Coordinates of C-alpha atoms in Angstrom, one line a residue:
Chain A
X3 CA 1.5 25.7 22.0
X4 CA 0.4 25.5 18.3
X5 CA -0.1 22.4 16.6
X6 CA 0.7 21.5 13.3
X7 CA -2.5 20.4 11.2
X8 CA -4.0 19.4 8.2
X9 CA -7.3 17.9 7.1
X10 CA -7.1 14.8 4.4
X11 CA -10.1 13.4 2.7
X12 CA -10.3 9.2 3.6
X13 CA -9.9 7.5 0.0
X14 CA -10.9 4.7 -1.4
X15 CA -7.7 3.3 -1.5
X16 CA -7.4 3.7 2.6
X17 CA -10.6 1.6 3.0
X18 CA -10.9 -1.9 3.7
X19 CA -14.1 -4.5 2.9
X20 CA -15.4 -3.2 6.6
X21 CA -15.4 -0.3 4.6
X22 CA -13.4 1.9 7.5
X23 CA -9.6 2.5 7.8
X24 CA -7.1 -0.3 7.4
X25 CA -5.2 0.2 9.9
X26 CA -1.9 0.2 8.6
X27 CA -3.1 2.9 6.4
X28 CA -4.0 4.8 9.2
X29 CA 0.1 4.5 10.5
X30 CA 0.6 5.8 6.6
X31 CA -1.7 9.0 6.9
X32 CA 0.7 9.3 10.1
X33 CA 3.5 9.4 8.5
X34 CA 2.4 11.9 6.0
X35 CA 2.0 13.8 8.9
X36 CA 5.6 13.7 9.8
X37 CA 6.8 14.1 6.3
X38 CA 4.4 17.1 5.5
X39 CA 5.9 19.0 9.0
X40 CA 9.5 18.2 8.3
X41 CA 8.6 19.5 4.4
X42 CA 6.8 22.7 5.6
X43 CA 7.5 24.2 8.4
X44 CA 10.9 22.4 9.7
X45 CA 11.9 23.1 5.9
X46 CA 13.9 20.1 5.7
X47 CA 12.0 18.1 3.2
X48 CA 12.2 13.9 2.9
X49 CA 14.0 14.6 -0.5
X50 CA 16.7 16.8 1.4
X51 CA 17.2 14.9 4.1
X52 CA 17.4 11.3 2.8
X53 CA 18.6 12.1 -0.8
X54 CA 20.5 15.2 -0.2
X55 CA 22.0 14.3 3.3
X56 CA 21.8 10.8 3.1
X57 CA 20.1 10.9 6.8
X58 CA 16.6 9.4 7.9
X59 CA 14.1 9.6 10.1
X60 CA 12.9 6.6 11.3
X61 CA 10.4 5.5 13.8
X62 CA 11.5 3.4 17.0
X63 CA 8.4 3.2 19.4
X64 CA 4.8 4.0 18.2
X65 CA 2.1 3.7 20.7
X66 CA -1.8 3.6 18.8
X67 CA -5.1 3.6 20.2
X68 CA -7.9 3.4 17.8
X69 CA -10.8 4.7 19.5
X70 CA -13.9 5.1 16.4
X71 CA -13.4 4.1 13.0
X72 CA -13.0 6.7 10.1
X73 CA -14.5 6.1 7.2
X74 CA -14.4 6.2 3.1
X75 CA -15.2 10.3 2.6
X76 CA -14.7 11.1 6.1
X77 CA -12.3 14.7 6.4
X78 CA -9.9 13.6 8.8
X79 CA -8.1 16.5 10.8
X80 CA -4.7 15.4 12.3
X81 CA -2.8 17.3 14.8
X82 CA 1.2 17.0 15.2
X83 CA 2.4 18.5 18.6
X84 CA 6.3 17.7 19.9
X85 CA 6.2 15.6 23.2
X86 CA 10.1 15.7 23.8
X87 CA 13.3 16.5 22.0
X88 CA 16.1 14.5 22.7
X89 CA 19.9 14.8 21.4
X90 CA 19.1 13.0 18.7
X91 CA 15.3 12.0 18.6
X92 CA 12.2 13.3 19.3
X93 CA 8.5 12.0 20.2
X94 CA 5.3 13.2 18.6
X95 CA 1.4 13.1 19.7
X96 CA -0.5 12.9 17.0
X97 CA -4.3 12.8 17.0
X98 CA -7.0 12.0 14.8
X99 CA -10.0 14.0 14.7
X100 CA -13.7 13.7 12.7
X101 CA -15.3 16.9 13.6
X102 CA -15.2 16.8 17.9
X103 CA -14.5 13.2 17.8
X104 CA -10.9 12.2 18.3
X105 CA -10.7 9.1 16.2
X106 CA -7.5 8.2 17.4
X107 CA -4.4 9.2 19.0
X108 CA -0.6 8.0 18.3
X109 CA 2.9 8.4 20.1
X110 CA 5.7 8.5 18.1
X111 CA 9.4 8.3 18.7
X112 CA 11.8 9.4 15.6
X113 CA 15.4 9.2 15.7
X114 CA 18.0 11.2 13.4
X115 CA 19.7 8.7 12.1
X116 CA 22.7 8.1 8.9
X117 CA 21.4 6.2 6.3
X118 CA 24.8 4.6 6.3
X119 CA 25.2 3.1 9.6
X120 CA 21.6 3.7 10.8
X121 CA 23.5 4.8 13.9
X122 CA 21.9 8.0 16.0
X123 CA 23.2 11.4 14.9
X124 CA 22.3 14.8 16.8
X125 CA 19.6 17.1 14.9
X126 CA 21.2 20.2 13.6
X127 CA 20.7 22.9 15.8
X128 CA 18.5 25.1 13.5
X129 CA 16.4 22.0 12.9
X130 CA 16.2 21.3 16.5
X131 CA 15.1 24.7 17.3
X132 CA 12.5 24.8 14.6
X133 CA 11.1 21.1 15.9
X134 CA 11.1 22.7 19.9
X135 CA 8.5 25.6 18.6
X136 CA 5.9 22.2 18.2
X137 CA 6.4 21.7 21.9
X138 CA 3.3 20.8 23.8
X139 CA 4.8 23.2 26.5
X140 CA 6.3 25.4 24.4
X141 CA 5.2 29.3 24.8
Chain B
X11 CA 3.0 -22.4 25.2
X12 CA 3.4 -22.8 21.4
X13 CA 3.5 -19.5 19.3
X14 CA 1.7 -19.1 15.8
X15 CA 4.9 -18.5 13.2
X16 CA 5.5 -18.3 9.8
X17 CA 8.6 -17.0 7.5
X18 CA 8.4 -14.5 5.4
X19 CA 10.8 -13.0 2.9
X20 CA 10.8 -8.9 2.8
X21 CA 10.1 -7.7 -0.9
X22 CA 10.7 -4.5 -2.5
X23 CA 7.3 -3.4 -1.9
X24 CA 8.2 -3.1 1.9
X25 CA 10.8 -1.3 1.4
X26 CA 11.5 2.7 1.3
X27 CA 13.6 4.6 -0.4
X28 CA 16.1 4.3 2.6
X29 CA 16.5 0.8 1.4
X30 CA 14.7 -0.8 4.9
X31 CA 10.9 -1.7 5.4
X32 CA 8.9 1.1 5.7
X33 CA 7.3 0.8 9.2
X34 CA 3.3 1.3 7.7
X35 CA 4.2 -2.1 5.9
X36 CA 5.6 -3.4 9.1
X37 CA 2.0 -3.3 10.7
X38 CA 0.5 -4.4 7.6
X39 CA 2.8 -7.6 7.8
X40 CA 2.0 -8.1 11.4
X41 CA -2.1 -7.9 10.2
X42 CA -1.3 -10.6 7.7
X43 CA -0.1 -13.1 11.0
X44 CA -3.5 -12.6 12.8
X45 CA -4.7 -12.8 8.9
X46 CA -2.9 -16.4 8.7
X47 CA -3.7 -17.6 12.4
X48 CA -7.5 -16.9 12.1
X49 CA -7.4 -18.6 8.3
X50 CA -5.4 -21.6 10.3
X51 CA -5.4 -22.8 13.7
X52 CA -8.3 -20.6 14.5
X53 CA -10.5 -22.2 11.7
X54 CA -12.4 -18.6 11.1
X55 CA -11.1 -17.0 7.9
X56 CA -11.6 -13.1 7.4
X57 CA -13.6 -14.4 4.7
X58 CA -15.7 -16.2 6.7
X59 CA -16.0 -13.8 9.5
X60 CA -16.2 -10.6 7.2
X61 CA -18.1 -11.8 4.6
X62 CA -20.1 -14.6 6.3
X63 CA -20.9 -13.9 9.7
X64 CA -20.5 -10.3 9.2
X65 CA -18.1 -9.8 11.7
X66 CA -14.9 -7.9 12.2
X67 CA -11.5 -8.0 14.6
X68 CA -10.4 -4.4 14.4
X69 CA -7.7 -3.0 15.9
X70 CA -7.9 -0.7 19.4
X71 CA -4.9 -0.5 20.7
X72 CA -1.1 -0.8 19.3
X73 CA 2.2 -1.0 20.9
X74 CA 5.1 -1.4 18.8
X75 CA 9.4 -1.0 19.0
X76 CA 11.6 -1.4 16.3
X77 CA 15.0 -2.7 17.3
X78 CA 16.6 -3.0 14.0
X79 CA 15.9 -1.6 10.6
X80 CA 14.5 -5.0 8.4
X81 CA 15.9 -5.0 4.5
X82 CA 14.9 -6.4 1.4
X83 CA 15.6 -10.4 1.0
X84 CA 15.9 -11.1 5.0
X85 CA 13.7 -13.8 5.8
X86 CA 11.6 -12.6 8.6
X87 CA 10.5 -14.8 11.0
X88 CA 7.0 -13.6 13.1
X89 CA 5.5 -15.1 16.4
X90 CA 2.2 -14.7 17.7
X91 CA 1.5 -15.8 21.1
X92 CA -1.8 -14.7 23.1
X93 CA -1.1 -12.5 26.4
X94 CA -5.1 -12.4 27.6
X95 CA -8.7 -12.9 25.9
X96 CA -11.4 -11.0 27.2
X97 CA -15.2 -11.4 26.6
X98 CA -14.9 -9.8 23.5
X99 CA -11.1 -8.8 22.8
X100 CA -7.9 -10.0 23.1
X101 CA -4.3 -8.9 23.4
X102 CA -1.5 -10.4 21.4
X103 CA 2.1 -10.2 21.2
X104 CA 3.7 -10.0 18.1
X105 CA 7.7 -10.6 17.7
X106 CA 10.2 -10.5 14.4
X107 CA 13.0 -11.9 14.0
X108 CA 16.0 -12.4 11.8
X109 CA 18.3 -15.1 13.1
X110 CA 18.6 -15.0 16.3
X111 CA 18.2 -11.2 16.2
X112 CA 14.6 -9.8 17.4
X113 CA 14.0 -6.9 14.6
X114 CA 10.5 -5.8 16.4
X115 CA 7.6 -6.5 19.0
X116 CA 4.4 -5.5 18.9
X117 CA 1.4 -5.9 21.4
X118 CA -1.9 -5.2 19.8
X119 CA -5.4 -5.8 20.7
X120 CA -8.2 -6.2 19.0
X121 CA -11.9 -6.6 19.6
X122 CA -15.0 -9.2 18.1
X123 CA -17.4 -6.8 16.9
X124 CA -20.4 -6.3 14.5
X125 CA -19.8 -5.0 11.3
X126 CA -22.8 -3.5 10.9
X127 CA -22.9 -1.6 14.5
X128 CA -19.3 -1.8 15.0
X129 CA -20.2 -2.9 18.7
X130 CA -18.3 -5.7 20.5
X131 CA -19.6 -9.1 20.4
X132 CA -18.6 -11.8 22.9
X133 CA -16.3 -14.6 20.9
X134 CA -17.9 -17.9 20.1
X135 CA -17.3 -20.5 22.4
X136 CA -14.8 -22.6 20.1
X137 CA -13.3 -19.6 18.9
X138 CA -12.3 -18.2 22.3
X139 CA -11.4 -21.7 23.2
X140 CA -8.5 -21.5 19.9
X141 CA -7.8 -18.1 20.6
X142 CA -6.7 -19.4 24.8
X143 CA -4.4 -22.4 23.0
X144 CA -2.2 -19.7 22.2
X145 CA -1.8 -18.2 25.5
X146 CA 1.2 -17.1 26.7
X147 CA 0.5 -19.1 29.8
X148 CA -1.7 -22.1 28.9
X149 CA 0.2 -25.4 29.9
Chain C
X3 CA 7.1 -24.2 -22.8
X4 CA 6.4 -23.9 -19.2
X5 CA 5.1 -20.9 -17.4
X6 CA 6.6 -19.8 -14.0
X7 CA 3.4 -20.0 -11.5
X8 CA 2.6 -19.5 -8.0
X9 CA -0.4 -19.6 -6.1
X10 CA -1.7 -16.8 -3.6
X11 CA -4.2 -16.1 -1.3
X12 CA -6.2 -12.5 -2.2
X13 CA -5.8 -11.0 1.7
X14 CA -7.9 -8.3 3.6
X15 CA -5.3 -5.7 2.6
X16 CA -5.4 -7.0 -1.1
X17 CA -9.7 -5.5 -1.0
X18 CA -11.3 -2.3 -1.2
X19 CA -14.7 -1.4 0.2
X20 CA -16.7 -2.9 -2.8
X21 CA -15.1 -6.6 -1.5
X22 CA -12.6 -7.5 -4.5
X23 CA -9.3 -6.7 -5.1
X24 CA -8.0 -2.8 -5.9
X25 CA -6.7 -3.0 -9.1
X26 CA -3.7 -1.2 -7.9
X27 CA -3.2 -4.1 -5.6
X28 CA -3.4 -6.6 -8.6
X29 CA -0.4 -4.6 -10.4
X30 CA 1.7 -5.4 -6.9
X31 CA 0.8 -9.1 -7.0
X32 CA 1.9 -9.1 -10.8
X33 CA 5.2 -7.8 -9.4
X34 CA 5.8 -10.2 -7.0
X35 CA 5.4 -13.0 -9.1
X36 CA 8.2 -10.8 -11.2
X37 CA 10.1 -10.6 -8.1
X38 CA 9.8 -14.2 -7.0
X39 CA 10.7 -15.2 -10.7
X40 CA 14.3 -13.4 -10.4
X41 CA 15.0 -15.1 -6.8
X42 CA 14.1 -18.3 -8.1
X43 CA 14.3 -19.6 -11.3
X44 CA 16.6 -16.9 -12.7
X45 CA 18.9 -16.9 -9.5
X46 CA 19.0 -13.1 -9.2
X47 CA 17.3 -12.0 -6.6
X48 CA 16.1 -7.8 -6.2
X49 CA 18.7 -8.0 -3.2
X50 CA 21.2 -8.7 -5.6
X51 CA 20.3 -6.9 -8.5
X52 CA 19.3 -4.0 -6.6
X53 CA 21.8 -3.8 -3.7
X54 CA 24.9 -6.2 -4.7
X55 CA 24.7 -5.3 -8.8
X56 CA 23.0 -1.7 -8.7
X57 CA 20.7 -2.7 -11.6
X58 CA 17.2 -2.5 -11.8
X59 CA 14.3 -4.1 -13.8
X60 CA 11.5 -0.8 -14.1
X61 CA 8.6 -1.2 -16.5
X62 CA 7.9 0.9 -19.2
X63 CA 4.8 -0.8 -20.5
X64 CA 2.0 -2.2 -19.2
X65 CA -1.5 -3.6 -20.8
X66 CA -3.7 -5.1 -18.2
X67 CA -7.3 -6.6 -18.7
X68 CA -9.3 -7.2 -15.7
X69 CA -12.1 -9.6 -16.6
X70 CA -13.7 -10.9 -13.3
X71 CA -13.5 -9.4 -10.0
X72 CA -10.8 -11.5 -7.4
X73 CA -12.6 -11.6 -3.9
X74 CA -11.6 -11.8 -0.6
X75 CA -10.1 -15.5 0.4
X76 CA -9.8 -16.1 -3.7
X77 CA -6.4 -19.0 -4.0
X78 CA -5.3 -16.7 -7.5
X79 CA -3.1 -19.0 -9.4
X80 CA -0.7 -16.6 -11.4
X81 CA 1.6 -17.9 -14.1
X82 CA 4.5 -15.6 -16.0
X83 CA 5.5 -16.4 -19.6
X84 CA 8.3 -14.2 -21.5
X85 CA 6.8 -13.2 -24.7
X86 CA 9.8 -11.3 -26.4
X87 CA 13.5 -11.1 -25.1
X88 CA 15.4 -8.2 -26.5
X89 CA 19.2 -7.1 -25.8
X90 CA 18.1 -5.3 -22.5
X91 CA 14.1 -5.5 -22.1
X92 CA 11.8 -8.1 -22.1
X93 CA 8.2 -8.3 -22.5
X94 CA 5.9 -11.2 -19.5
X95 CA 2.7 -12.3 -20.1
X96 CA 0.9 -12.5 -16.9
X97 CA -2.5 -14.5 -16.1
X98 CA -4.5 -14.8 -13.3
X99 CA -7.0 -17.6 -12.8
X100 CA -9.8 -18.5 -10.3
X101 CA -9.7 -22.2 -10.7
X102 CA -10.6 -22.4 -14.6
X103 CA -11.6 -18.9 -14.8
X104 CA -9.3 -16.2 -16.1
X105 CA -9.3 -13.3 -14.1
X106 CA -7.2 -11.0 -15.3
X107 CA -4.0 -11.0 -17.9
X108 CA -1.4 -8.4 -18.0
X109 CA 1.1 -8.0 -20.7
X110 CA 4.6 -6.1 -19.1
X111 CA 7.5 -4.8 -20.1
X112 CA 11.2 -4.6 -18.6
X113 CA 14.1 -3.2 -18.6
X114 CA 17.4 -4.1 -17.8
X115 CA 18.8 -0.1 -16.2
X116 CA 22.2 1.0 -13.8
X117 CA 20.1 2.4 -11.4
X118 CA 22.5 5.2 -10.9
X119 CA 21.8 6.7 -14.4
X120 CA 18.1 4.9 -15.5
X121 CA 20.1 4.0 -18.5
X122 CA 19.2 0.3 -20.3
X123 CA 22.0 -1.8 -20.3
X124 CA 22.0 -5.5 -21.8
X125 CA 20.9 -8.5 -19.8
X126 CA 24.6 -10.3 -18.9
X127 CA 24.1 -13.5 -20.8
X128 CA 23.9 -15.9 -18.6
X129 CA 20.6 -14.2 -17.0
X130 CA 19.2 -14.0 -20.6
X131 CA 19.9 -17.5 -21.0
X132 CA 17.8 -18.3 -18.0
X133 CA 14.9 -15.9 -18.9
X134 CA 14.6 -17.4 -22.3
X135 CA 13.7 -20.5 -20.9
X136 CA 10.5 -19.0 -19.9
X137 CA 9.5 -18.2 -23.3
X138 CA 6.4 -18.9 -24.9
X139 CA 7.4 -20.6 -28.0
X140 CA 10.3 -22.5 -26.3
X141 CA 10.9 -26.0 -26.9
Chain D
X28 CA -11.1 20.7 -24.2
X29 CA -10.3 20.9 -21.0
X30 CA -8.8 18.4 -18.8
X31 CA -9.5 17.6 -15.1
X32 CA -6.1 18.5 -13.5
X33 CA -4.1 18.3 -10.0
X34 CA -0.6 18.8 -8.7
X35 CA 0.5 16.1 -6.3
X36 CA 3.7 15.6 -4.4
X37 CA 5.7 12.0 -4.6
X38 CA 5.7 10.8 -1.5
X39 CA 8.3 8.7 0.4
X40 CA 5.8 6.1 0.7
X41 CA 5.5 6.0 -3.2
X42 CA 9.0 5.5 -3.7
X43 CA 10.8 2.2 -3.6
X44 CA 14.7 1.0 -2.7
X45 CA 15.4 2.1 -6.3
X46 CA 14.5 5.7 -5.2
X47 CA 11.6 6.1 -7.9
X48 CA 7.9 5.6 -8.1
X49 CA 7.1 2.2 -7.6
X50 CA 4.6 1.2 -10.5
X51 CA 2.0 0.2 -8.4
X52 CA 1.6 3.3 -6.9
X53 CA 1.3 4.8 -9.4
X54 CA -1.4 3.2 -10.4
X55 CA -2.9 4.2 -6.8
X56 CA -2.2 8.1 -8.2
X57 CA -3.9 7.2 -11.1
X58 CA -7.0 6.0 -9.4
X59 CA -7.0 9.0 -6.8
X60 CA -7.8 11.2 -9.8
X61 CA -10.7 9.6 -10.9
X62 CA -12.0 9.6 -6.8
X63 CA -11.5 13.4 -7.4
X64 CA -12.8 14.1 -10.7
X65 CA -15.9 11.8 -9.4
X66 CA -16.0 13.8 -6.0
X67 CA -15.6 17.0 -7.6
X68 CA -16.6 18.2 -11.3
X69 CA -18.7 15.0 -11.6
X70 CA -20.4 15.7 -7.9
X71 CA -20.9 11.9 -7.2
X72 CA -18.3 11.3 -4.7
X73 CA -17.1 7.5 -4.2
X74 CA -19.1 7.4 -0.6
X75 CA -22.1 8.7 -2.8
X76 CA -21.5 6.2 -5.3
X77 CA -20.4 3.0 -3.4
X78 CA -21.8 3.6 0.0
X79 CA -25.4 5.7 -1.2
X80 CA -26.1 4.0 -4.2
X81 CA -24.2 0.7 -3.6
X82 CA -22.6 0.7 -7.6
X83 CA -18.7 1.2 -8.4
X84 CA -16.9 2.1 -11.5
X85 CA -14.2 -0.9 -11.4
X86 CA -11.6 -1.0 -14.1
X87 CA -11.3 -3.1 -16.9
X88 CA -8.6 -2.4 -19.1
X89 CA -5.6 -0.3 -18.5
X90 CA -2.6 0.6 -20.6
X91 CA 0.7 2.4 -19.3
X92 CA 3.3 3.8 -20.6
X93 CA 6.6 5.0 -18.2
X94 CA 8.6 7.3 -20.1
X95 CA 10.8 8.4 -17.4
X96 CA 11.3 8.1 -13.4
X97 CA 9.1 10.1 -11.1
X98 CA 11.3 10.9 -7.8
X99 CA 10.9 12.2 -4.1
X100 CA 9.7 15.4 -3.8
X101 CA 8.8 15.7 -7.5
X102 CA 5.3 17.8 -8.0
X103 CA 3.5 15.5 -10.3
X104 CA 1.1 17.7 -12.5
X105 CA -1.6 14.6 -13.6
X106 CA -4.4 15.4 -16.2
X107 CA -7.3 13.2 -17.0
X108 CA -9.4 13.7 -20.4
X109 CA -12.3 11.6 -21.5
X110 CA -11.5 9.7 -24.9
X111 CA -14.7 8.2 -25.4
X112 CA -18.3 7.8 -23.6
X113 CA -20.4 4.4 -23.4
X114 CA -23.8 3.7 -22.1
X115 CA -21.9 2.2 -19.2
X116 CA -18.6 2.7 -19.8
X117 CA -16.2 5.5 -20.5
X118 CA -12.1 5.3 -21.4
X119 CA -9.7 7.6 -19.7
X120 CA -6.6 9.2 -20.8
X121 CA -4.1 10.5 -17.9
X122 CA -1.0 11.8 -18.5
X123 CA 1.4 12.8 -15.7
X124 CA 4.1 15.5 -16.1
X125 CA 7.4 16.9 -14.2
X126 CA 7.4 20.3 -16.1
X127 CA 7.5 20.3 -19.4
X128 CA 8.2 16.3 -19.1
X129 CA 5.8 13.4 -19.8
X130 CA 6.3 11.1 -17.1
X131 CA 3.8 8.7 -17.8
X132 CA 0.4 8.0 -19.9
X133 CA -2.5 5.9 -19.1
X134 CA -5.4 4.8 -20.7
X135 CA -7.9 3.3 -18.3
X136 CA -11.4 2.1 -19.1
X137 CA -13.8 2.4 -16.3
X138 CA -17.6 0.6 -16.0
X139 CA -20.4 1.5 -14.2
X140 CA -21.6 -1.4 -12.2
X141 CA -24.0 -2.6 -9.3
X142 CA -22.0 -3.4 -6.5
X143 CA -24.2 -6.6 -5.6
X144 CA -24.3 -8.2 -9.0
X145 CA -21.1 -6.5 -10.5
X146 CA -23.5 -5.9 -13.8
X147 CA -23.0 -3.0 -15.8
X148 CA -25.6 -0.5 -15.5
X149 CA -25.6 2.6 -17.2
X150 CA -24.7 5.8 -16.3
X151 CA -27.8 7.9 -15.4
X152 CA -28.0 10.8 -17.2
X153 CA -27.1 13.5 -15.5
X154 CA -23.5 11.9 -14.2
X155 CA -23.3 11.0 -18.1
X156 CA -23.3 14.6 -19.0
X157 CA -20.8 15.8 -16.8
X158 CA -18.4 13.0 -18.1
X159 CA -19.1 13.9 -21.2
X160 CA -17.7 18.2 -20.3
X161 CA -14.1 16.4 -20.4
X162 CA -14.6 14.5 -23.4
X163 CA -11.3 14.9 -25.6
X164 CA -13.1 16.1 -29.2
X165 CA -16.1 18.3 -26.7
X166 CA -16.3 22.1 -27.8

């Protein structure tokens, strides 16, 4: 089980006048998430897969709990592990960490989808297999 | 039982570059509701409760499904309906529509708390008493 | 001469941690009121431009002078005035007021582009008509 | 000379239905260049500054020019140089390339202000002299 990680500074521009995370902002950072995986190492970048396949990703169930606030200059480490592949979705844990402290945790359910007809479509198999070495069971 | 609603039109800035809103904007939209329904009915603006008394209503918990994608120039049409107050926090459920077509739900809860400590504060008598006319149950 | 004008309320997600609006946030309100002037007055809506014709309205210039800070709760009138019109651009003048006090003023330019190759094409002439009638030395 | 430089990836949340940078975002690049030219060469990041020692450098006066669209995936090279230096002020100039292409050019003006009065102040020295390393004509 290896996670995929990285650590973002908390901007200004994520801040509200309680001076922590908006929390739609916070959804953003966990998007960036998803779009920095499927970039790297699922090497199917958002350019290649909505402009160049004309096929999306988007989210159908998200789950949030919010458990400290993170705040402007804070380095937030987020944490991407795969829950469950499906046929043609898939559903992430993401967690939010300052330090020890999880800040908050997220589930998220993607679906391959055609821009077109926004209907369900399977995941390649490479791409599949590269999203199934995230598993939290994985070995 | 009456819900909080209003109608509002999806603009360009909600929308990726898949052409439907991109869901980060769809929680933001759902903030400006509980936004309008404090500033309203609830007679406590976030002005008033940020910047006055000091206070804030952040965000611990989310639940949220998206049915069907939302697109630039529908005319969206949120409910708000309380599903419990608590001493301190309460639970909401959010729901979008277009037509007679329910886009998304949402259930999110929030909590009363000090901005300064970030600890929950009980609600204000009247407050709480607003907050229950929106009960999912109140007669 | 008549300006186009709306009034709006300056929302939580409209304010950074120092309490007033993020300027970047001022630049989206300026396009709304850009946006709500095509689905109005000039009966073209970005639904229609965008989706139905293909066409866009990007801007390639933009002067902005931000005199007082907009706060949280702030009702921002805005008004739009069309200072030049040429074959496929045209240039608003944008201000924002606090009851008699000026806030900010923008001056922006558009242009008329097929989405599909960025390149300007002229304003059909009935839509030219209509934007003309926004113009500052009208009569 | 030498200018204060980053790459950065567009982002599908920067893009809009048209498939390019939606102006107002990138404003928000803009601004995320003078949070890290404040949090690194100038060591006086924005918690320091708005959080420590309660001031803020708000904008006054901007100027933008788009020359082209920034898509998707592009890896925006931004560079900030400092045109000129007041006691509380100072005016930026940011260009953005694609390669050997100018995207877009900005010329921001930036003031030094106490957060609780929104008075200019002026810079104290030391924070002055590190501006002043990026000035435009400094040899």
């Amino acid at each position: 089980m290896t996670a995929f990680t990285r650590t973002v500074a908390i901007r200004f521009a994520h801040c509200d006048p309680a001076g922590i995370v908006f929390f739609p902002q916070f959804f953003a950072l966990v998007n960036e998430m998803v779009e920095d995986w499927f970039a790297g190492p699922l090497d199917c970048s958002f350019k290649q897969l909505h402009i160049g396949a004309r096929m999306g990703v988007p989210t159908v169930h998200f789950e949030a709990d919010f458990l400290a606030p993170a705040r402007l200059g804070d380095e937030l480490r987020q944490t991407l592990l795969v829950t469950s592949v499906g046929a043609s979705s898939c559903t992430l844990t993401h967690d939010a960490w300052l330090g020890d402290n999880k800040l908050a945790c997220f589930r998220q359910t993607i679906v391959h989808v055609a821009l077109d007809t926004m209907k369900a479509a399977p995941w390649p198999v490479s791409l599949r297999a590269r999203i199934q070495l995230y598993g939290e069971k994985s070995t």
